């Protein structure tokens, strides 16, 4: 399976990034506020922000010469810095001897050496007598260098904007190190909450695994599924309901069809052994046609898969009806009845399956021709999205009207079912409707209506 | 009008051959692809009725080789598989037509006639309905063996109906065949012509009916 994105990993990363951003913003605030006098306790001036970088450059400029002496050899960065701000002076003192290293500014070293004795006390900010009017100040701090702990003095550094960023960057790293535990804790909590929260999904997955055609009536219980994920389980259950309904419908249909097939076969069987030889051929032809019809419908239904509202395609209604009427014309003539076709609309399209529609109308025509008295006219009328098949036979009683589409219904005198249960399934699967009314003057009118394309 | 039926179900093949012979075609039957090829090489056939499912393979895939043996052969596939996709496959593979089982006898005959009509140099057997006998080649119509003589228009209508015997002849097709679109025709002219024809056929005891399918056209068939 493709690698799915990890929610817990994402949460952890977001938490981390969030923390970093927070720190950065806080540091920004911490440094800006005093500059605008918001924090009177801190003695901060713009230039002080340059101190850190200056000091760092000095430390990076310390080298040990071949004879073991440690001296200041200005790095390129330090040189650039001095060039940009000539007021910058630096000196590094060996804490043991108190002597300035070679390369230190004599002036600065001199000024600081004014403090007699070994100097170990740090001064975060000092000013030099004689330069009091200037904005210059200096720092004198112990630093861990590659050559041991030294006292590093810098003075006369001038603020540049990049110092701002340098400060923030370093502060963030520092604060991060100090708060590593808190951050780690936050991430851990996030991870655990999410993992535990999503665990019920594994249970749901397990339940879904066991669903099969025989257990379609089961639904997945919500259990401890978190609210945010519950909709997924609900939609799974809805899908199961739809499947269940579809499968039931299909099973019903199969049962109907099998039953329907038995009847014409039984009739044919009895005809063969019966005495009425004269009309045998005609009757058999009709029985076979009926059987064929049912088999056709079965095949069409199988192709459909019993889907609901299955939109198959645009079908030209008139053309389809006309071809069926033509097909049944000969049968009508041979049974001494008439067939009439009327189109109330010159051209229209419906949504459905052409073969299914042909099959259903054929079925209706079959029944109508059988019901129609000799010499009568069966009328087929095509409208914009409906088809009517009208016969003038005995009709169907009001009581029977409700039953006609039931697969087990038989006409009262022990006649045959009309094969309409299957027709109804097909029409409804296309999103249409089929119903019966009485023909004026006697007979049955079957009306099929379909969705307009 | 020599037909070769390639169908391995013996009963069906026999029935089919019988129907075709009744309709006036000369017909042979074989039960496999190999036998079909042998027959095609040995004899001269105009049309092949080919079942798909044969004991030694899929009839469809052999169409190119059948054509190689008989280039002018018309091929109509007969099969139980009738999903639109199968029809398309059949036609794509080179069949001239495709008809699904169980087929209507009339439809099958009509289709065979349609295929053969388009084949040059093939003479179609006469069409018989009731006591009428129509030879499409000579254009002669016999009733009870005696030649039928009629007015030009009536004859055109008779021919048009006979060519579409046992099927609904659409009104507009009849109009085209009878009136050739070169003159203004009064509405109802066709129906008047049909009544005249009916009377004539009744007089001749032709044992046929010209049935009106209102909204569609006319249907010529044997008297029930």
XYZ file of C-alpha atoms in Angstrom:
677
model
C 0.000 0.000 0.000
C 1.220 3.497 -0.732
C 2.815 5.311 2.162
C 0.050 7.369 3.745
C 1.027 10.719 5.370
C 1.451 10.394 9.145
C -0.755 12.627 11.224
C 1.337 12.188 14.377
C 4.525 13.064 12.540
C 2.869 16.119 11.106
C 1.662 17.197 14.538
C 5.148 16.809 15.974
C 6.698 18.854 13.213
C 4.112 21.595 13.542
C 4.639 21.719 17.298
C 8.357 22.060 16.796
C 8.020 24.777 14.200
C 5.509 26.558 16.361
C 7.880 26.571 19.272
C 10.711 27.937 17.181
C 8.589 30.708 15.792
C 7.362 31.582 19.257
C 10.880 31.808 20.524
C 11.932 33.974 17.626
C 9.066 36.341 18.179
C 9.660 36.466 21.893
C 13.332 37.207 21.387
C 12.417 39.923 18.972
C 10.148 41.415 21.564
C 12.732 41.062 24.297
C 15.251 42.957 22.279
C 13.024 45.558 20.745
C 11.113 46.546 23.844
C 14.068 47.887 25.806
C 15.224 49.850 22.802
C 12.044 51.780 22.978
C 12.260 52.281 26.676
C 9.720 49.656 27.575
C 11.989 47.898 29.961
C 13.719 50.613 32.000
C 15.575 48.097 34.138
C 17.693 46.864 31.260
C 20.466 49.131 30.187
C 20.328 48.509 26.553
C 21.379 50.624 23.666
C 21.437 49.837 20.013
C 25.161 49.420 19.901
C 25.063 46.736 22.519
C 23.438 44.449 20.022
C 26.653 44.507 18.035
C 28.677 43.258 20.978
C 27.955 39.575 20.557
C 29.088 39.375 16.983
C 32.177 41.441 17.605
C 33.163 39.241 20.505
C 32.511 36.083 18.508
C 34.731 37.330 15.686
C 37.522 38.068 18.120
C 37.340 34.580 19.579
C 37.381 33.122 16.064
C 40.554 35.111 15.394
C 42.586 33.430 18.099
C 45.373 31.220 16.759
C 48.201 29.278 18.275
C 51.478 30.078 16.556
C 54.207 27.587 15.840
C 56.021 28.377 19.029
C 52.906 27.644 21.134
C 51.907 31.215 21.691
C 48.266 32.170 21.446
C 47.717 35.432 19.692
C 45.040 37.324 17.892
C 45.352 37.075 14.129
C 42.368 38.975 12.700
C 40.185 36.791 10.528
C 38.723 38.136 7.324
C 35.454 38.796 9.085
C 37.177 40.673 11.909
C 39.154 42.734 9.458
C 35.977 43.650 7.583
C 34.356 44.582 10.841
C 37.154 46.861 11.883
C 37.221 48.365 8.465
C 33.519 49.122 8.657
C 33.726 50.418 12.228
C 37.152 51.837 12.970
C 36.122 52.589 16.528
C 36.158 48.886 17.297
C 38.983 47.782 19.568
C 39.575 44.410 21.114
C 41.881 42.736 23.585
C 42.137 39.230 24.935
C 43.641 38.516 28.367
C 45.025 35.324 29.667
C 43.144 34.921 32.980
C 46.107 33.270 34.616
C 48.653 36.000 33.934
C 46.317 38.886 33.219
C 48.552 39.806 30.291
C 47.037 40.858 27.016
C 47.685 38.499 24.106
C 49.575 39.681 21.113
C 47.339 41.379 18.620
C 45.269 43.061 21.299
C 44.676 46.746 21.005
C 47.270 48.450 23.182
C 44.931 51.321 23.953
C 42.199 49.071 25.195
C 44.544 46.775 26.987
C 46.042 49.809 28.616
C 42.696 51.190 29.647
C 41.658 47.911 31.186
C 44.952 47.248 32.848
C 44.279 50.307 34.852
C 42.482 47.929 37.124
C 45.463 46.649 38.955
C 45.993 43.049 39.733
C 44.519 39.999 38.135
C 41.195 40.780 36.682
C 38.591 38.080 36.734
C 35.467 40.071 37.259
C 33.301 40.436 34.221
C 31.869 43.628 33.014
C 28.999 43.390 30.624
C 29.236 47.014 29.757
C 31.818 49.631 30.487
C 32.743 53.020 29.214
C 36.145 54.533 28.899
C 36.980 57.777 30.596
C 37.714 60.237 27.903
C 35.198 58.726 25.605
C 32.267 59.325 27.829
C 30.641 61.684 25.399
C 30.652 59.165 22.671
C 28.095 56.457 22.387
C 30.768 53.864 22.582
C 30.846 51.206 25.203
C 32.588 47.916 25.722
C 32.295 44.505 27.291
C 34.737 42.420 29.251
C 33.677 38.789 29.554
C 35.068 35.337 30.153
C 34.842 33.161 27.099
C 35.547 29.537 26.420
C 37.886 29.483 23.471
C 39.568 26.617 21.701
C 42.646 27.503 23.748
C 40.990 27.585 27.111
C 39.085 30.134 29.057
C 40.089 33.711 28.243
C 38.884 37.179 29.150
C 37.724 38.882 25.975
C 37.262 42.613 25.818
C 35.644 44.495 22.991
C 34.907 48.187 22.800
C 33.472 50.564 20.275
C 31.278 48.183 18.409
C 28.639 49.802 16.248
C 25.179 48.464 15.511
C 24.422 46.933 12.155
C 21.075 45.398 11.234
C 22.564 42.001 10.831
C 23.461 42.065 14.471
C 19.788 41.983 15.177
C 19.331 38.742 13.329
C 22.522 37.317 14.749
C 21.223 37.953 18.243
C 17.897 36.423 17.626
C 19.413 33.384 16.001
C 21.721 32.762 18.900
C 19.062 33.449 21.471
C 16.727 31.040 19.816
C 19.310 28.286 19.847
C 20.099 28.988 23.467
C 16.507 29.092 24.550
C 15.864 25.974 22.601
C 18.597 24.132 24.405
C 17.238 25.321 27.689
C 13.705 24.325 26.849
C 14.449 21.066 25.140
C 12.640 19.145 27.788
C 9.419 21.186 27.555
C 9.419 20.898 23.800
C 10.027 17.194 23.954
C 7.173 16.828 26.400
C 4.767 18.739 24.148
C 5.614 16.554 21.198
C 5.245 13.399 23.242
C 1.813 14.463 24.479
C 0.731 15.259 20.945
C 1.930 11.903 19.720
C 0.221 9.936 22.436
C -3.112 11.783 22.167
C -3.281 11.310 18.460
C -2.261 7.665 18.520
C -4.752 6.828 21.209
C -7.416 8.917 19.541
C -7.041 7.148 16.223
C -6.735 3.662 17.659
C -10.499 2.995 17.378
C -10.102 3.226 13.622
C -8.098 0.036 13.668
C -11.040 -1.612 15.390
C -13.410 -0.265 12.743
C -11.122 -1.605 10.035
C -11.260 -5.005 11.669
C -15.051 -4.985 11.684
C -15.272 -3.903 8.070
C -12.974 -6.780 7.095
C -15.569 -9.276 8.156
C -18.371 -7.789 6.065
C -19.457 -9.972 3.212
C -22.533 -10.512 1.099
C -24.047 -12.655 3.833
C -23.470 -10.095 6.563
C -24.581 -6.975 4.706
C -27.227 -6.304 7.312
C -24.551 -5.604 9.944
C -23.478 -2.073 10.708
C -20.230 -0.786 12.219
C -20.759 0.511 15.755
C -19.222 3.904 16.516
C -17.718 2.796 19.819
C -14.905 5.100 20.863
C -14.332 6.607 17.458
C -13.425 10.275 17.974
C -16.008 12.800 16.871
C -13.784 14.101 14.123
C -13.588 10.709 12.467
C -17.120 9.520 13.186
C -18.496 10.784 9.847
C -16.338 8.213 8.084
C -17.907 5.363 10.005
C -21.356 6.777 9.407
C -20.843 6.973 5.674
C -19.519 3.420 5.631
C -22.728 2.329 7.297
C -24.784 4.250 4.773
C -22.911 2.609 1.932
C -23.593 -0.762 3.513
C -27.303 0.054 3.648
C -27.346 0.865 -0.018
C -25.484 -2.289 -0.902
C -27.810 -4.335 1.254
C -30.851 -2.896 -0.500
C -29.339 -3.507 -3.924
C -28.352 -7.055 -3.207
C -31.765 -7.853 -1.753
C -33.379 -6.411 -4.827
C -31.214 -8.534 -7.052
C -31.929 -11.673 -5.135
C -35.635 -10.963 -5.296
C -35.366 -10.382 -8.987
C -33.606 -13.657 -9.594
C -36.260 -15.483 -7.656
C -39.001 -13.718 -9.635
C -37.388 -14.524 -12.917
C -36.886 -18.167 -12.149
C -40.508 -18.447 -11.207
C -41.632 -16.629 -14.298
C -39.692 -18.967 -16.484
C -41.344 -22.033 -15.100
C -44.801 -20.935 -16.132
C -44.467 -20.694 -19.904
C -42.536 -23.935 -19.861
C -45.354 -25.608 -17.986
C -47.887 -24.215 -20.402
C -45.912 -25.379 -23.408
C -45.607 -28.771 -21.866
C -49.318 -29.138 -21.426
C -50.066 -27.795 -24.872
C -47.919 -30.456 -26.478
C -49.785 -33.180 -24.699
C -53.164 -31.495 -25.165
C -55.661 -32.266 -27.929
C -55.884 -28.883 -29.628
C -53.503 -29.486 -32.562
C -54.896 -26.829 -34.858
C -53.619 -23.814 -33.027
C -50.636 -25.635 -31.513
C -48.058 -24.043 -33.764
C -49.316 -20.542 -33.191
C -49.674 -21.041 -29.482
C -46.206 -22.500 -29.194
C -44.727 -19.643 -31.146
C -46.320 -17.269 -28.728
C -45.093 -19.194 -25.708
C -41.613 -19.246 -27.067
C -41.716 -15.578 -27.732
C -42.747 -15.007 -24.179
C -39.965 -17.188 -22.836
C -37.516 -15.355 -25.004
C -38.752 -12.097 -23.633
C -38.178 -13.162 -20.067
C -34.717 -14.478 -20.842
C -33.920 -11.208 -22.631
C -35.010 -9.228 -19.646
C -32.923 -11.408 -17.362
C -29.855 -10.821 -19.439
C -30.480 -7.105 -19.567
C -30.984 -7.013 -15.836
C -27.778 -8.942 -15.318
C -25.919 -6.330 -17.314
C -27.458 -3.568 -15.264
C -26.257 -5.141 -12.068
C -29.480 -3.989 -10.472
C -28.207 -0.484 -9.902
C -30.577 2.179 -8.759
C -31.156 5.181 -11.006
C -28.679 3.742 -13.411
C -28.301 6.259 -16.155
C -27.365 4.288 -19.205
C -27.515 6.790 -21.977
C -29.767 8.852 -24.167
C -32.352 6.805 -25.993
C -34.515 8.114 -28.807
C -37.959 7.201 -27.561
C -39.940 7.182 -30.817
C -37.376 5.170 -32.721
C -37.235 2.550 -30.012
C -41.007 2.196 -29.751
C -41.400 2.113 -33.527
C -38.953 -0.747 -33.909
C -40.838 -2.831 -31.354
C -44.188 -2.072 -32.945
C -42.760 -3.226 -36.279
C -41.476 -6.389 -34.664
C -44.892 -7.295 -33.290
C -46.896 -6.302 -36.363
C -46.688 -9.733 -37.928
C -47.773 -11.441 -34.735
C -50.749 -9.112 -34.567
C -51.798 -9.907 -38.121
C -51.392 -13.614 -37.607
C -53.664 -13.451 -34.568
C -56.175 -11.415 -36.557
C -55.750 -8.303 -34.493
C -54.633 -4.821 -35.370
C -51.731 -2.747 -34.145
C -51.750 1.025 -34.224
C -48.964 3.473 -33.415
C -49.284 7.140 -32.453
C -46.515 9.597 -31.695
C -47.566 12.756 -29.915
C -44.114 14.276 -30.157
C -41.865 14.189 -33.204
C -38.582 13.496 -31.443
C -37.529 13.127 -27.842
C -34.879 11.456 -25.751
C -35.055 9.668 -22.442
C -32.389 8.326 -20.137
C -32.240 4.585 -19.993
C -31.133 1.398 -21.635
C -32.512 0.873 -25.121
C -32.609 -2.883 -24.931
C -34.289 -2.856 -21.549
C -36.951 -0.509 -22.874
C -37.450 -2.627 -25.998
C -37.812 -5.688 -23.874
C -40.386 -4.156 -21.553
C -42.514 -2.709 -24.334
C -42.341 -6.042 -26.105
C -43.599 -7.701 -22.958
C -46.495 -5.252 -22.706
C -47.382 -5.726 -26.366
C -47.342 -9.456 -25.929
C -49.814 -9.223 -23.087
C -51.957 -6.659 -24.900
C -52.195 -8.761 -28.048
C -53.206 -11.732 -26.010
C -55.871 -9.786 -24.155
C -57.278 -8.017 -27.200
C -60.337 -9.617 -28.767
C -60.120 -10.826 -32.372
C -60.449 -7.943 -34.808
C -59.601 -5.402 -32.128
C -56.882 -2.747 -32.142
C -53.980 -2.525 -29.736
C -52.764 1.070 -29.612
C -49.222 2.060 -28.785
C -48.793 5.743 -28.004
C -45.429 7.429 -27.580
C -45.249 10.773 -25.801
C -42.341 12.972 -24.760
C -41.174 10.595 -22.070
C -43.989 8.085 -21.741
C -45.253 5.088 -23.635
C -48.781 3.717 -23.385
C -49.903 0.283 -24.458
C -53.674 0.138 -24.691
C -55.777 -2.965 -25.128
C -59.527 -3.505 -25.185
C -59.699 -6.882 -23.551
C -61.173 -7.804 -20.240
C -59.041 -5.388 -18.308
C -57.634 -5.814 -14.843
C -59.867 -5.443 -11.801
C -59.064 -2.772 -9.260
C -58.148 -5.439 -6.770
C -55.753 -7.095 -9.147
C -54.159 -3.796 -10.202
C -52.168 -3.743 -7.014
C -50.981 -7.286 -7.582
C -50.164 -7.321 -11.254
C -46.514 -6.578 -10.660
C -46.111 -9.230 -8.055
C -44.216 -12.220 -9.355
C -46.611 -14.716 -7.911
C -49.786 -13.144 -9.193
C -51.919 -15.114 -11.574
C -55.099 -14.071 -13.325
C -58.113 -15.440 -11.542
C -59.003 -18.222 -14.000
C -55.690 -19.921 -13.377
C -54.066 -18.216 -16.329
C -50.511 -17.056 -16.506
C -48.609 -14.285 -14.757
C -47.773 -11.418 -17.032
C -44.015 -11.330 -16.523
C -44.454 -7.793 -15.256
C -42.485 -8.127 -12.036
C -39.299 -8.165 -14.075
C -40.511 -5.329 -16.291
C -41.167 -3.239 -13.197
C -37.674 -3.874 -11.815
C -36.095 -2.860 -15.106
C -38.122 0.321 -15.473
C -37.527 1.335 -11.888
C -33.819 0.635 -12.212
C -33.841 3.181 -15.039
C -35.467 5.699 -12.736
C -38.884 5.353 -14.365
C -42.378 4.278 -13.422
C -44.880 1.759 -14.694
C -48.560 1.735 -13.832
C -51.933 0.483 -15.011
C -55.170 2.230 -15.724
C -58.469 1.195 -17.211
C -59.079 1.752 -20.901
C -62.254 3.688 -21.569
C -64.824 1.212 -22.724
C -62.999 -1.746 -21.250
C -59.460 -3.050 -21.291
C -56.121 -2.263 -19.693
C -53.740 0.601 -20.373
C -50.157 0.243 -19.247
C -48.212 3.476 -18.860
C -44.433 3.585 -18.730
C -42.791 6.906 -17.905
C -39.073 7.522 -18.001
C -36.664 10.318 -17.058
C -36.253 12.910 -19.791
C -32.770 13.302 -21.186
C -27.593 -18.306 -53.626
C -25.466 -21.037 -52.255
C -25.249 -20.850 -48.499
C -22.905 -22.597 -46.100
C -24.045 -23.025 -42.514
C -21.282 -23.543 -39.939
C -22.988 -24.673 -36.740
C -22.050 -27.552 -34.470
C -25.397 -28.029 -32.733
C -26.879 -30.642 -35.074
C -30.539 -29.983 -34.365
C -30.202 -26.263 -34.846
C -28.181 -26.724 -38.005
C -30.784 -29.079 -39.435
C -33.659 -26.735 -38.640
C -31.831 -23.759 -40.045
C -30.932 -25.567 -43.256
C -34.542 -26.664 -43.626
C -35.830 -23.126 -43.289
C -33.331 -21.825 -45.779
C -34.130 -24.491 -48.320
C -37.834 -23.762 -47.930
C -37.079 -20.192 -48.775
C -35.464 -21.345 -51.980
C -31.781 -21.234 -51.078
C -29.300 -23.957 -51.742
C -27.798 -24.880 -48.408
C -24.994 -27.059 -46.968
C -24.107 -27.665 -43.351
C -20.782 -28.253 -41.636
C -19.896 -28.488 -37.957
C -16.388 -27.102 -37.537
C -13.911 -24.519 -38.802
C -11.815 -27.136 -40.564
C -14.839 -28.589 -42.355
C -15.907 -25.088 -43.327
C -12.561 -24.360 -44.918
C -12.623 -27.661 -46.801
C -16.125 -26.926 -48.068
C -15.213 -23.396 -49.127
C -12.245 -24.661 -51.081
C -14.256 -27.411 -52.724
C -17.365 -25.477 -53.635
C -18.507 -22.026 -54.554
C -20.551 -20.351 -51.828
C -22.096 -16.908 -51.783
C -22.826 -16.537 -48.108
C -21.522 -18.042 -44.893
C -23.698 -18.369 -41.796
C -21.162 -18.690 -39.057
C -21.675 -19.664 -35.439
C -19.100 -18.303 -33.029
C -18.692 -21.152 -30.624
C -17.297 -24.035 -32.637
C -15.550 -27.194 -31.405
C -12.227 -26.193 -32.957
C -12.163 -22.514 -32.107
C -13.859 -19.112 -32.251
C -15.538 -18.581 -35.613
C -14.913 -14.889 -35.365
C -11.160 -15.178 -35.410
C -11.268 -17.252 -38.597
C -13.036 -14.664 -40.689
C -9.877 -13.418 -42.368
C -8.914 -16.914 -43.422
C -12.386 -17.636 -44.730
C -12.199 -14.497 -46.796
C -8.801 -15.503 -48.060
C -10.343 -18.653 -49.532
C -13.417 -16.906 -50.890
C -12.908 -13.186 -51.352
C -16.453 -12.486 -52.487
C -17.986 -14.339 -49.587
C -20.609 -12.620 -47.452
C -20.402 -13.542 -43.796
C -23.226 -13.376 -41.279
C -22.388 -14.326 -37.699
C -24.890 -16.272 -35.639
C -24.352 -16.300 -31.975
C -25.874 -16.536 -28.516
C -23.740 -13.681 -27.244
C -25.461 -10.470 -28.124
C -24.145 -7.718 -25.939
C -23.458 -4.588 -27.988
C -19.750 -5.060 -27.390
C -19.857 -8.495 -29.007
C -21.739 -7.074 -31.974
C -19.100 -4.432 -32.448
C -16.330 -7.009 -32.159
C -18.046 -9.143 -34.753
C -18.424 -6.340 -37.231
C -14.912 -5.079 -36.566
C -13.547 -8.546 -37.236
C -14.935 -8.345 -40.722
C -18.354 -9.948 -40.520
C -20.947 -8.382 -42.788
C -23.710 -8.826 -40.277
C -24.369 -10.224 -36.858
C -27.544 -11.853 -35.650
C -28.279 -13.134 -32.178
C -29.873 -16.438 -31.210
C -32.696 -17.095 -30.898
C -33.322 -15.351 -34.160
C -36.522 -14.679 -35.948
C -36.804 -16.764 -39.063
C -38.138 -13.817 -40.998
C -35.422 -11.542 -39.766
C -32.725 -14.017 -40.656
C -34.086 -14.487 -44.170
C -34.459 -10.759 -44.631
C -30.887 -10.186 -43.551
C -29.543 -12.919 -45.785
C -31.412 -11.435 -48.703
C -30.100 -7.990 -47.858
C -26.500 -9.233 -47.822
C -26.858 -11.155 -51.040
C -28.587 -8.331 -52.837
C -25.455 -6.305 -52.376
C -23.280 -9.093 -53.732
C -22.725 -8.720 -57.446
C -23.635 -11.585 -59.699
C -25.734 -13.419 -57.165
C -29.238 -14.376 -58.021
C -31.657 -14.409 -55.151
C -34.292 -17.089 -54.925
C -37.850 -15.940 -55.476
C -39.895 -14.614 -52.588
C -43.066 -16.558 -51.924
C -45.966 -15.184 -49.940
C -49.292 -16.962 -50.090
C -49.918 -17.753 -53.736
C -47.588 -14.994 -54.911
C -44.172 -15.697 -56.326
C -41.823 -12.777 -56.911
C -38.528 -13.088 -58.733
C -36.406 -10.082 -57.766
C -34.089 -10.611 -60.707
C -36.618 -10.586 -63.504
C -39.112 -8.486 -61.615
C -41.861 -10.883 -62.541
C -44.755 -11.574 -60.196
C -46.701 -14.807 -60.496
C -49.940 -15.677 -58.787
C -50.901 -19.330 -58.822
C -48.193 -19.735 -61.459
C -49.797 -17.215 -63.776
C -48.116 -13.892 -64.482
C -49.681 -10.920 -62.761
C -50.246 -7.904 -64.947
C -51.060 -4.588 -63.350
C -50.881 -0.859 -63.772
C -47.463 0.623 -63.321
C -48.094 2.123 -59.927
C -49.900 -0.882 -58.531
C -47.052 -3.040 -59.703
C -44.493 -0.768 -58.036
C -46.436 -0.998 -54.783
C -46.749 -4.770 -55.083
C -43.004 -5.089 -55.627
C -42.210 -2.775 -52.730
C -44.417 -4.804 -50.417
C -43.063 -8.132 -51.638
C -39.470 -7.053 -51.083
C -40.414 -6.339 -47.486
C -42.705 -9.331 -47.077
C -43.634 -10.196 -43.477
C -42.196 -6.954 -42.159
C -43.674 -3.533 -41.722
C -42.986 -1.512 -44.856
C -42.652 2.034 -43.602
C -44.928 4.537 -45.203
C -42.180 6.809 -46.383
C -40.262 3.931 -47.982
C -43.351 2.922 -49.894
C -43.898 6.486 -51.032
C -40.340 6.681 -52.307
C -40.583 3.369 -54.143
C -43.944 4.021 -55.736
C -43.902 7.727 -56.466
C -40.162 8.320 -56.952
C -40.571 11.870 -55.686
C -40.956 13.429 -59.105
C -44.522 14.550 -58.891
C -46.744 16.139 -56.318
C -48.713 13.445 -54.565
C -52.061 13.934 -52.852
C -52.209 12.784 -49.246
C -54.100 9.532 -49.059
C -52.985 8.566 -52.542
C -51.026 5.666 -51.159
C -53.972 4.380 -49.171
C -56.236 4.558 -52.211
C -53.639 2.608 -54.146
C -53.514 0.008 -51.396
C -57.292 -0.530 -51.517
C -57.118 -1.014 -55.279
C -54.301 -3.497 -54.797
C -56.209 -5.345 -52.117
C -59.205 -5.721 -54.396
C -57.017 -7.033 -57.157
C -55.322 -9.538 -54.865
C -58.697 -10.680 -53.566
C -59.894 -11.137 -57.126
C -56.863 -13.256 -57.885
C -57.257 -15.334 -54.685
C -53.711 -14.580 -53.766
C -54.207 -15.649 -50.095
C -52.324 -12.623 -48.848
C -53.319 -9.670 -46.729
C -51.995 -6.118 -46.909
C -52.402 -5.076 -43.362
C -52.424 -1.465 -42.183
C -50.330 -0.755 -39.125
C -51.611 2.721 -38.448
C -48.792 5.108 -37.651
C -46.153 2.841 -39.212
C -47.028 1.538 -42.659
C -48.270 -1.602 -44.364
C -47.500 -5.256 -43.876
C -47.819 -7.910 -46.548
C -48.192 -11.444 -45.286
C -49.955 -14.720 -45.852
C -53.593 -14.816 -44.951
C -53.850 -16.063 -41.343
